[in-house]
Amino acid sequence: MTKIEPIRVNVARQFTKLPGARYIKLGPFSGQEFREKFLIEPLRQGNTVIVELDGVRGYGSSFLDEAFGGAVRELDLDIEDALRRLRVETTVKSWQLDVEEYIRTAKNNPSSTRT
Amino acid sequence: MKKTSIKQRRFQAWKSAYAIRLLQKANPKKQKDRRRNNKNSKTELVLEAPSHFILISQTKKQNGSDVNRYFEFLAALRAVKTSEIVIDMTRVRRMVVDASLLFKAELSRLTQTHGVKIKAIPPTSLRTQQVLKQTGIDQLLNLSIEVSPDREDVVHWRIAEGPRNKVDSTALEPILADIEEVTGLATHPVYQGIIESMGNCVEHAYKDHPDVKRSMPTDPGWWVFQQVKDERLFVVVCDLGIGINRALPLTLANEQGLLRKLMHVVRRAKGEDNRALLAAMEYGRSSTGLHERGRGMRNAHAVVNDHGEGDFYAISNRGFYVYRKARKEAVGQNQTVKLRHSINGTILGWSLPLTRTPQESLS
């Protein structure tokens, strides 16, 4: 049986060094745009996605919440499954902790994730 | 000559300062509303800019009159009804970063919404000339300044601005590039504060409100200034919107119970703008589970906490909130002050020492 390699996404190289706001309607390089471009399809197909967060100027929490928490909400993923298949790599500990928190609490507010 | 003691000299200094204050009280300097005739005999309004552009007194050397004079000047600027004005910048010699940003925003609003043609008499201070040039205020004033900025406390002023309906993160690159140059850090905690403030501005600052009749700017509708001075990094974000006091009830229009709870928690603060500021902070602090909103203020504090030490402050209309954290403290201290003058908008700012490396506290 062949093992399926996780899909790696490097935010700085493949998306932007200047991540923007939460929604596409608020401007370019939003968390919603990142989610739709890089996360939704691979996760829907059952793949694992590893997002490399380093190399950017920084992140607003809205961006991270909408990208990662938003993916869990949009695909209605099980939290444990999401934590297994949607991972981040970074040297900045607070980003790692924030992303995990957004995934864990993604479903606390059902009205989130506007499209 | 008789030698006087330190105590006597202090008393003499206090006595002179007291006499000057009494004199100023008796003859308060009002903002001069001069009018002059130009060649075509059209009347021009001449506004005299004060020597200090300052929003809040910080040192003992500056008394409240500096601040009052600046706000009198701003009030005169906001009230301009003529199609042309002349701003006399001759005396301006100190421009604090947040006050300068507000000045630029007000000039921009005047030209955008009223089509006012602005002319100016250049400042005599070389440093002020350099600041005007570096920040682009000279262009709004239609001033031709030949001098090239070269002073260390001027060359790191950076500006970014954008339309009120769009968060344009790419506009921040010159600011972040300069921060990288002075700190050696390509990733800086202040980015999260700036980007969230811009998001809040676009989403909430310019909502329609029945109490606000003044015309609002559209493009630019938000402004960011950065300055490096005395081994500290200052970053300030400004909008001329309705203010947090008016925006918060609109944001929580469908959650009246939550709004009442928040306002109850902060009921002891002086002034409705301060209560709204504290309620917004409380909303941000306790927003786990409320994914849509409220994180802006949490990010604003996280800038200081992630950096390890520094100040974060927010001014919204007449409210002033400051959060200050020393490196040895686990959590910072905050306080609010009710201001005498409204800034007619919202300013969020950070003052961070350059010497610390944020990564220490992050990793």
Short mmCIF file of C-alpha atoms in Angstrom, two decimals:
data_model
loop_
_atom_site.label_atom_id
_atom_site.label_comp_id
_atom_site.label_asym_id
_atom_site.label_seq_id
_atom_site.Cartn_x
_atom_site.Cartn_y
_atom_site.Cartn_z
CA MET A 1 0.00 0.00 0.00
CA THR A 2 1.42 3.39 -0.95
CA LYS A 3 1.42 6.08 1.64
CA ILE A 4 -0.11 9.38 0.49
CA GLU A 5 2.29 12.24 1.06
CA PRO A 6 0.82 15.28 2.83
CA ILE A 7 0.38 18.41 0.75
CA ARG A 8 2.69 21.21 1.81
CA VAL A 9 1.72 24.87 1.42
CA ASN A 10 4.19 27.69 2.06
CA VAL A 11 2.26 30.89 2.75
CA ALA A 12 5.10 33.30 2.00
CA ARG A 13 6.14 31.61 -1.26
CA GLN A 14 2.78 30.52 -2.63
CA PHE A 15 0.38 33.17 -1.32
CA THR A 16 1.80 36.37 0.18
CA LYS A 17 4.29 37.79 2.66
CA LEU A 18 1.62 40.24 3.80
CA PRO A 19 -1.47 38.28 4.92
CA GLY A 20 -4.56 40.48 4.99
CA ALA A 21 -7.89 40.59 6.80
CA ARG A 22 -10.61 37.98 7.33
CA TYR A 23 -12.90 38.10 4.30
CA ILE A 24 -12.32 38.47 0.55
CA LYS A 25 -14.70 41.45 0.55
CA LEU A 26 -12.32 43.32 2.88
CA GLY A 27 -9.33 43.18 0.54
CA PRO A 28 -6.69 40.96 -1.06
CA PHE A 29 -4.80 38.10 0.62
CA SER A 30 -7.54 37.39 3.15
CA GLY A 31 -7.90 34.30 5.30
CA GLN A 32 -10.98 33.30 3.33
CA GLU A 33 -9.05 33.56 0.05
CA PHE A 34 -6.21 31.42 1.43
CA ARG A 35 -8.65 28.79 2.69
CA GLU A 36 -10.47 28.56 -0.63
CA LYS A 37 -7.25 28.44 -2.68
CA PHE A 38 -5.19 26.02 -0.64
CA LEU A 39 -7.13 24.18 2.04
CA ILE A 40 -10.66 23.24 1.03
CA GLU A 41 -10.07 20.92 -1.94
CA PRO A 42 -7.21 18.84 -0.44
CA LEU A 43 -9.10 18.45 2.85
CA ARG A 44 -12.31 17.53 1.05
CA GLN A 45 -10.40 14.80 -0.81
CA GLY A 46 -9.15 13.37 2.47
CA ASN A 47 -5.58 14.65 2.19
CA THR A 48 -3.40 15.99 4.97
CA VAL A 49 -2.26 19.61 4.57
CA ILE A 50 0.83 21.02 6.24
CA VAL A 51 0.95 24.83 6.14
CA GLU A 52 4.35 26.49 6.58
CA LEU A 53 3.60 29.78 8.29
CA ASP A 54 7.08 31.33 8.55
CA GLY A 55 8.54 33.93 6.18
CA VAL A 56 5.65 36.39 6.32
CA ARG A 57 5.52 39.81 7.99
CA GLY A 58 2.96 38.54 10.51
CA TYR A 59 -0.64 37.36 10.86
CA GLY A 60 -3.76 38.95 12.24
CA SER A 61 -5.81 36.50 14.26
CA SER A 62 -8.76 37.07 11.91
CA PHE A 63 -6.71 35.68 9.03
CA LEU A 64 -5.69 32.56 10.94
CA ASP A 65 -9.18 31.97 12.32
CA GLU A 66 -10.87 32.36 8.97
CA ALA A 67 -8.33 30.15 7.18
CA PHE A 68 -8.10 27.29 9.67
CA GLY A 69 -11.23 27.55 11.82
CA GLY A 70 -13.12 28.47 8.67
CA ALA A 71 -12.00 25.26 6.93
CA VAL A 72 -13.32 23.19 9.84
CA ARG A 73 -16.65 25.04 9.73
CA GLU A 74 -17.03 24.94 5.96
CA LEU A 75 -16.31 21.22 5.64
CA ASP A 76 -17.93 20.40 8.99
CA LEU A 77 -14.82 18.45 9.97
CA ASP A 78 -14.53 16.45 13.16
CA ILE A 79 -12.16 18.39 15.46
CA GLU A 80 -9.78 15.49 16.10
CA ASP A 81 -9.69 14.69 12.37
CA ALA A 82 -9.00 18.37 11.60
CA LEU A 83 -6.15 18.53 14.10
CA ARG A 84 -4.64 15.41 12.48
CA ARG A 85 -5.02 16.50 8.85
CA LEU A 86 -4.61 20.26 9.06
CA ARG A 87 -1.24 21.05 10.57
CA VAL A 88 1.11 24.00 10.69
CA GLU A 89 4.88 24.30 10.87
CA THR A 90 6.34 27.44 12.39
CA THR A 91 9.07 28.69 14.67
CA VAL A 92 6.63 31.15 16.27
CA LYS A 93 4.96 29.29 19.09
CA SER A 94 2.03 31.69 19.48
CA TRP A 95 0.93 31.11 15.85
CA GLN A 96 0.96 27.35 16.42
CA LEU A 97 -1.11 27.72 19.61
CA ASP A 98 -3.52 30.17 17.96
CA VAL A 99 -4.18 27.87 15.01
CA GLU A 100 -4.84 24.91 17.31
CA GLU A 101 -7.23 27.04 19.34
CA TYR A 102 -9.09 28.20 16.24
CA ILE A 103 -9.49 24.62 15.06
CA ARG A 104 -10.64 23.39 18.49
CA THR A 105 -13.17 26.19 18.94
CA ALA A 106 -14.23 26.43 15.30
CA LYS A 107 -17.72 25.12 15.89
CA ASN A 108 -18.52 27.15 19.00
CA ASN A 109 -20.11 29.80 16.88
CA PRO A 110 -22.24 28.31 14.11
CA SER A 111 -22.84 31.70 12.48
CA SER A 112 -19.20 32.10 11.50
CA THR A 113 -17.63 31.71 8.08
CA ARG A 114 -19.45 34.00 5.74
CA THR A 115 -18.83 33.45 2.08
CA MET B 1 26.76 87.03 44.37
CA LYS B 2 24.74 85.10 46.85
CA LYS B 3 24.46 81.43 46.01
CA THR B 4 20.90 80.14 46.08
CA SER B 5 19.99 76.65 47.19
CA ILE B 6 18.31 74.08 44.91
CA LYS B 7 15.11 74.51 46.91
CA GLN B 8 15.16 78.28 46.38
CA ARG B 9 15.88 77.93 42.66
CA ARG B 10 13.01 75.47 42.32
CA PHE B 11 10.71 77.88 44.14
CA GLN B 12 11.76 80.75 41.84
CA ALA B 13 11.17 78.58 38.75
CA TRP B 14 7.75 77.57 40.04
CA LYS B 15 6.92 81.22 40.81
CA SER B 16 7.84 82.34 37.28
CA ALA B 17 5.87 79.49 35.70
CA TYR B 18 2.89 80.35 37.91
CA ALA B 19 3.06 83.99 36.88
CA ILE B 20 3.14 82.99 33.20
CA ARG B 21 0.14 80.69 33.70
CA LEU B 22 -1.81 83.50 35.37
CA LEU B 23 -0.95 85.79 32.49
CA GLN B 24 -2.06 83.21 29.95
CA LYS B 25 -5.32 82.68 31.80
CA ALA B 26 -6.01 86.40 31.75
CA ASN B 27 -5.18 86.71 28.04
CA PRO B 28 -5.87 83.32 26.46
CA LYS B 29 -4.43 82.97 22.96
CA LYS B 30 -7.33 82.10 20.73
CA GLN B 31 -6.81 80.50 17.36
CA LYS B 32 -6.26 83.40 15.07
CA ASP B 33 -8.80 83.67 12.30
CA ARG B 34 -6.98 86.03 10.02
CA ARG B 35 -8.16 86.86 6.59
CA ARG B 36 -5.98 88.32 3.92
CA ASN B 37 -6.59 89.64 0.49
CA ASN B 38 -4.77 88.05 -2.37
CA LYS B 39 -3.99 89.57 -5.75
CA ASN B 40 -7.46 88.92 -7.13
CA SER B 41 -8.95 90.51 -4.01
CA LYS B 42 -10.48 87.17 -2.99
CA THR B 43 -10.51 86.70 0.78
CA GLU B 44 -8.45 83.81 2.11
CA LEU B 45 -8.76 82.34 5.56
CA VAL B 46 -5.41 82.14 7.32
CA LEU B 47 -5.05 79.58 10.09
CA GLU B 48 -2.03 79.84 12.31
CA ALA B 49 -0.67 76.44 13.30
CA PRO B 50 0.57 76.17 16.89
CA SER B 51 4.20 75.44 17.75
CA HIS B 52 3.42 71.98 19.11
CA PHE B 53 1.38 69.28 17.40
CA ILE B 54 0.47 67.16 20.39
CA LEU B 55 -2.62 65.23 21.53
CA ILE B 56 -1.72 64.32 25.09
CA SER B 57 0.77 65.93 27.47
CA GLN B 58 3.42 63.46 28.48
CA THR B 59 6.24 65.31 30.23
CA LYS B 60 6.22 67.88 32.97
CA LYS B 61 7.62 70.45 30.56
CA GLN B 62 4.45 70.45 28.51
CA ASN B 63 1.39 71.81 30.16
CA GLY B 64 -2.16 71.48 28.90
CA SER B 65 -2.03 74.70 26.92
CA ASP B 66 0.04 73.03 24.17
CA VAL B 67 -2.68 70.45 23.75
CA ASN B 68 -5.46 73.03 23.94
CA ARG B 69 -3.85 75.18 21.26
CA TYR B 70 -3.48 72.20 18.96
CA PHE B 71 -7.12 71.22 19.36
CA GLU B 72 -8.24 74.84 18.82
CA PHE B 73 -6.30 74.73 15.58
CA LEU B 74 -7.89 71.41 14.58
CA ALA B 75 -11.35 72.75 15.41
CA ALA B 76 -10.74 75.76 13.17
CA LEU B 77 -9.52 73.44 10.42
CA ARG B 78 -12.61 71.24 10.69
CA ALA B 79 -14.89 74.26 10.57
CA VAL B 80 -13.47 75.65 7.33
CA LYS B 81 -16.25 76.71 4.98
CA THR B 82 -14.24 78.69 2.45
CA SER B 83 -12.91 77.18 -0.76
CA GLU B 84 -9.35 78.26 -0.04
CA ILE B 85 -7.30 78.41 3.12
CA VAL B 86 -3.76 79.30 4.03
CA ILE B 87 -2.12 77.45 6.90
CA ASP B 88 0.68 79.36 8.53
CA MET B 89 3.17 76.69 9.63
CA THR B 90 5.88 79.20 10.54
CA ARG B 91 5.94 78.45 14.27
CA VAL B 92 5.59 74.66 14.15
CA ARG B 93 8.61 73.08 15.76
CA ARG B 94 7.43 69.88 17.42
CA MET B 95 5.27 67.27 15.70
CA VAL B 96 4.32 64.20 17.73
CA VAL B 97 3.55 61.19 15.59
CA ASP B 98 -0.15 60.69 16.46
CA ALA B 99 -0.96 64.40 16.29
CA SER B 100 0.80 64.66 12.92
CA LEU B 101 -1.18 61.69 11.65
CA LEU B 102 -4.44 63.29 12.74
CA PHE B 103 -3.39 66.52 11.02
CA LYS B 104 -2.70 64.66 7.80
CA ALA B 105 -6.04 62.85 8.05
CA GLU B 106 -7.94 66.12 8.61
CA LEU B 107 -6.17 67.81 5.69
CA SER B 108 -7.01 64.84 3.52
CA ARG B 109 -10.67 64.96 4.63
CA LEU B 110 -10.88 68.68 3.84
CA THR B 111 -9.61 68.22 0.31
CA GLN B 112 -11.62 65.05 -0.33
CA THR B 113 -15.00 66.07 1.02
CA HIS B 114 -15.03 69.87 0.66
CA GLY B 115 -12.62 70.34 -2.23
CA VAL B 116 -10.79 72.98 -0.20
CA LYS B 117 -7.66 74.33 -1.85
CA ILE B 118 -4.92 74.45 0.76
CA LYS B 119 -1.88 76.67 0.68
CA ALA B 120 0.71 77.05 3.40
CA ILE B 121 3.43 79.27 4.72
CA PRO B 122 6.45 77.00 5.32
CA PRO B 123 7.81 76.33 8.79
CA THR B 124 11.08 77.93 9.82
CA SER B 125 12.20 74.83 11.71
CA LEU B 126 14.35 72.62 9.48
CA ARG B 127 13.27 69.53 11.35
CA THR B 128 9.59 70.35 10.79
CA GLN B 129 10.31 70.89 7.10
CA GLN B 130 11.90 67.46 6.96
CA VAL B 131 8.95 65.85 8.76
CA LEU B 132 6.46 67.46 6.37
CA LYS B 133 8.46 66.24 3.39
CA GLN B 134 8.99 62.74 4.76
CA THR B 135 5.30 62.24 5.61
CA GLY B 136 3.88 63.71 2.42
CA ILE B 137 2.03 66.40 4.38
CA ASP B 138 3.91 68.95 2.25
CA GLN B 139 1.95 67.76 -0.79
CA LEU B 140 -1.40 68.19 0.95
CA LEU B 141 -0.30 71.70 1.96
CA ASN B 142 0.91 72.40 -1.58
CA LEU B 143 4.27 73.34 -0.12
CA SER B 144 7.45 73.07 -2.07
CA ILE B 145 10.14 71.92 0.33
CA GLU B 146 13.59 71.57 -1.17
CA VAL B 147 15.33 70.06 1.83
CA SER B 148 15.91 66.28 1.77
CA PRO B 149 15.17 64.46 5.01
CA ASP B 150 18.39 63.23 6.57
CA ARG B 151 17.88 63.49 10.31
CA GLU B 152 17.92 60.17 12.14
CA ASP B 153 14.68 61.03 13.97
CA VAL B 154 12.95 61.87 10.66
CA VAL B 155 14.18 59.38 8.06
CA HIS B 156 12.37 56.49 9.75
CA TRP B 157 8.95 58.15 9.54
CA ARG B 158 6.93 55.95 7.20
CA ILE B 159 3.35 56.31 6.03
CA ALA B 160 0.71 54.06 4.56
CA GLU B 161 -2.86 54.90 3.68
CA GLY B 162 -5.75 53.32 1.87
CA PRO B 163 -9.45 53.44 1.03
CA ARG B 164 -11.91 53.01 3.86
CA ASN B 165 -13.53 49.95 2.24
CA LYS B 166 -10.38 47.92 1.68
CA VAL B 167 -7.62 46.38 3.81
CA ASP B 168 -4.60 46.69 1.57
CA SER B 169 -1.82 44.81 3.32
CA THR B 170 0.62 45.51 0.47
CA ALA B 171 0.58 49.20 1.43
CA LEU B 172 2.30 48.20 4.69
CA GLU B 173 5.44 46.81 3.05
CA PRO B 174 7.50 50.05 3.27
CA ILE B 175 6.70 50.24 6.99
CA LEU B 176 7.57 46.61 7.65
CA ALA B 177 10.72 46.86 5.52
CA ASP B 178 11.90 49.79 7.61
CA ILE B 179 11.07 47.94 10.83
CA GLU B 180 13.17 45.05 9.53
CA GLU B 181 16.00 47.49 8.79
CA VAL B 182 16.04 48.94 12.31
CA THR B 183 15.25 45.77 14.28
CA GLY B 184 16.64 43.07 12.03
CA LEU B 185 13.29 41.25 12.28
CA ALA B 186 11.41 40.29 9.12
CA THR B 187 8.42 39.25 11.24
CA HIS B 188 7.28 41.69 13.89
CA PRO B 189 4.39 41.44 16.40
CA VAL B 190 3.20 44.94 15.49
CA TYR B 191 1.98 43.61 12.12
CA GLN B 192 -0.93 41.79 13.76
CA GLY B 193 -1.99 45.00 15.50
CA ILE B 194 -1.86 47.09 12.34
CA ILE B 195 -3.68 44.61 10.13
CA GLU B 196 -6.45 43.97 12.68
CA SER B 197 -6.89 47.72 13.24
CA MET B 198 -7.24 48.21 9.50
CA GLY B 199 -9.80 45.39 9.38
CA ASN B 200 -11.78 46.97 12.23
CA CYS B 201 -11.63 50.33 10.50
CA VAL B 202 -12.98 48.92 7.22
CA GLU B 203 -15.69 46.87 8.95
CA HIS B 204 -16.87 49.23 11.68
CA ALA B 205 -15.41 52.76 11.68
CA TYR B 206 -17.44 54.32 8.90
CA LYS B 207 -20.87 52.90 9.61
CA ASP B 208 -23.79 55.29 9.22
CA HIS B 209 -24.84 56.81 12.53
CA PRO B 210 -27.68 59.29 13.07
CA ASP B 211 -25.59 61.44 15.46
CA VAL B 212 -22.76 61.94 13.01
CA LYS B 213 -23.53 64.54 10.39
CA ARG B 214 -19.99 65.48 9.37
CA SER B 215 -18.71 64.26 6.04
CA MET B 216 -16.36 61.30 6.20
CA PRO B 217 -13.32 60.64 4.04
CA THR B 218 -13.39 57.75 1.58
CA ASP B 219 -9.97 57.39 -0.02
CA PRO B 220 -7.82 57.48 1.97
CA GLY B 221 -9.98 56.50 4.91
CA TRP B 222 -7.25 55.01 7.12
CA TRP B 223 -3.71 56.16 7.76
CA VAL B 224 -0.69 54.50 9.36
CA PHE B 225 2.44 56.31 10.59
CA GLN B 226 5.60 54.76 11.87
CA GLN B 227 8.46 56.50 13.60
CA VAL B 228 11.70 55.37 15.23
CA LYS B 229 12.96 57.69 17.94
CA ASP B 230 15.08 57.31 21.07
CA GLU B 231 15.46 53.56 20.52
CA ARG B 232 11.69 53.08 20.36
CA LEU B 233 9.38 52.09 17.55
CA PHE B 234 6.11 54.03 17.32
CA VAL B 235 3.30 52.81 15.10
CA VAL B 236 -0.04 54.61 14.90
CA VAL B 237 -3.23 53.76 12.97
CA CYS B 238 -5.91 56.41 12.52
CA ASP B 239 -9.41 56.74 11.08
CA LEU B 240 -11.89 59.62 11.11
CA GLY B 241 -14.93 57.42 11.64
CA ILE B 242 -17.76 57.44 14.15
CA GLY B 243 -15.67 56.18 17.11
CA ILE B 244 -15.97 53.03 19.21
CA ASN B 245 -18.70 54.48 21.41
CA ARG B 246 -21.04 54.66 18.43
CA ALA B 247 -19.71 51.63 16.53
CA LEU B 248 -19.95 49.08 19.36
CA PRO B 249 -23.77 49.21 19.77
CA LEU B 250 -24.13 48.85 15.99
CA THR B 251 -21.78 45.85 15.96
CA LEU B 252 -23.72 44.25 18.82
CA ALA B 253 -27.14 45.30 17.54
CA ASN B 254 -28.34 41.69 17.61
CA GLU B 255 -26.77 40.95 20.97
CA GLN B 256 -28.30 43.54 23.27
CA GLY B 257 -27.92 41.31 26.32
CA LEU B 258 -24.17 41.00 25.77
CA LEU B 259 -23.85 44.75 25.20
CA ARG B 260 -25.69 45.44 28.48
CA LYS B 261 -23.42 43.00 30.34
CA LEU B 262 -20.29 44.60 28.90
CA MET B 263 -21.44 48.10 29.73
CA HIS B 264 -22.30 46.97 33.26
CA VAL B 265 -18.77 45.60 33.76
CA VAL B 266 -17.22 48.94 32.78
CA ARG B 267 -19.80 51.25 34.35
CA ARG B 268 -17.32 52.89 36.77
CA ALA B 269 -15.08 54.38 34.05
CA LYS B 270 -15.38 58.12 33.44
CA GLY B 271 -16.90 59.21 30.15
CA GLU B 272 -18.95 57.26 27.64
CA ASP B 273 -16.03 56.97 25.20
CA ASN B 274 -13.88 55.37 27.89
CA ARG B 275 -16.68 52.99 28.85
CA ALA B 276 -17.03 51.98 25.20
CA LEU B 277 -13.25 51.53 24.88
CA LEU B 278 -13.15 49.31 27.97
CA ALA B 279 -16.19 47.37 26.79
CA ALA B 280 -14.45 46.77 23.44
CA MET B 281 -11.34 45.58 25.32
CA GLU B 282 -13.46 43.29 27.50
CA TYR B 283 -15.26 41.99 24.42
CA GLY B 284 -11.92 41.22 22.76
CA ARG B 285 -10.49 39.62 25.89
CA SER B 286 -13.42 37.29 26.41
CA SER B 287 -14.16 36.59 22.76
CA THR B 288 -13.18 32.90 22.72
CA GLY B 289 -15.96 31.22 20.88
CA LEU B 290 -17.12 34.41 19.21
CA HIS B 291 -15.15 34.03 16.06
CA GLU B 292 -16.57 36.81 14.01
CA ARG B 293 -15.55 39.84 15.96
CA GLY B 294 -13.83 41.26 18.98
CA ARG B 295 -10.35 39.97 18.37
CA GLY B 296 -9.02 43.30 17.17
CA MET B 297 -8.41 44.63 20.65
CA ARG B 298 -6.96 41.29 21.79
CA ASN B 299 -4.44 41.54 18.96
CA ALA B 300 -3.66 45.10 19.94
CA HIS B 301 -2.65 43.94 23.45
CA ALA B 302 -0.91 40.85 22.07
CA VAL B 303 1.52 43.12 20.22
CA VAL B 304 2.87 44.34 23.57
CA ASN B 305 2.66 40.95 25.27
CA ASP B 306 4.41 39.16 22.39
CA HIS B 307 7.10 41.82 22.32
CA GLY B 308 7.62 41.43 26.05
CA GLU B 309 7.29 45.10 26.96
CA GLY B 310 5.91 48.37 25.64
CA ASP B 311 2.77 50.49 25.50
CA PHE B 312 -0.48 50.19 23.60
CA TYR B 313 -2.94 53.04 23.59
CA ALA B 314 -6.28 53.78 22.04
CA ILE B 315 -7.92 57.17 21.63
CA SER B 316 -11.49 57.22 20.47
CA ASN B 317 -13.25 60.59 20.39
CA ARG B 318 -12.82 61.74 24.05
CA GLY B 319 -11.71 58.39 25.44
CA PHE B 320 -8.09 57.48 26.13
CA TYR B 321 -7.00 53.98 27.14
CA VAL B 322 -3.41 52.95 27.76
CA TYR B 323 -1.93 49.50 28.44
CA ARG B 324 1.64 49.44 29.69
CA LYS B 325 3.73 46.36 30.32
CA ALA B 326 7.24 46.09 31.71
CA ARG B 327 9.36 43.07 30.85
CA LYS B 328 9.35 41.73 34.41
CA GLU B 329 5.55 41.86 34.64
CA ALA B 330 3.43 38.90 33.57
CA VAL B 331 0.51 41.17 32.72
CA GLY B 332 0.53 44.89 32.05
CA GLN B 333 -1.41 47.67 33.76
CA ASN B 334 -4.08 49.74 32.11
CA GLN B 335 -5.79 53.04 32.79
CA THR B 336 -8.25 55.38 31.15
CA VAL B 337 -8.35 59.17 31.01
CA LYS B 338 -11.29 61.28 29.94
CA LEU B 339 -10.01 63.79 27.41
CA ARG B 340 -11.11 67.38 27.15
CA HIS B 341 -11.11 67.39 23.35
CA SER B 342 -12.50 64.87 20.89
CA ILE B 343 -10.23 63.66 18.13
CA ASN B 344 -13.31 62.91 15.98
CA GLY B 345 -12.13 59.44 15.13
CA THR B 346 -10.05 56.61 16.50
CA ILE B 347 -6.29 56.21 16.91
CA LEU B 348 -4.56 53.01 18.00
CA GLY B 349 -0.86 53.22 18.75
CA TRP B 350 2.08 51.19 19.99
CA SER B 351 5.37 52.29 21.47
CA LEU B 352 7.87 49.43 21.67
CA PRO B 353 11.54 49.39 22.63
CA LEU B 354 13.80 48.41 19.74
CA THR B 355 16.32 46.58 21.83
CA ARG B 356 14.27 43.49 22.55
CA THR B 357 13.88 40.62 20.15
CA PRO B 358 10.25 39.49 19.93
CA GLN B 359 11.27 35.93 19.06
CA GLU B 360 12.53 35.49 22.62
CA SER B 361 9.01 35.65 23.91
CA LEU B 362 7.35 33.87 21.01
CA SER B 363 9.35 30.73 20.70
#
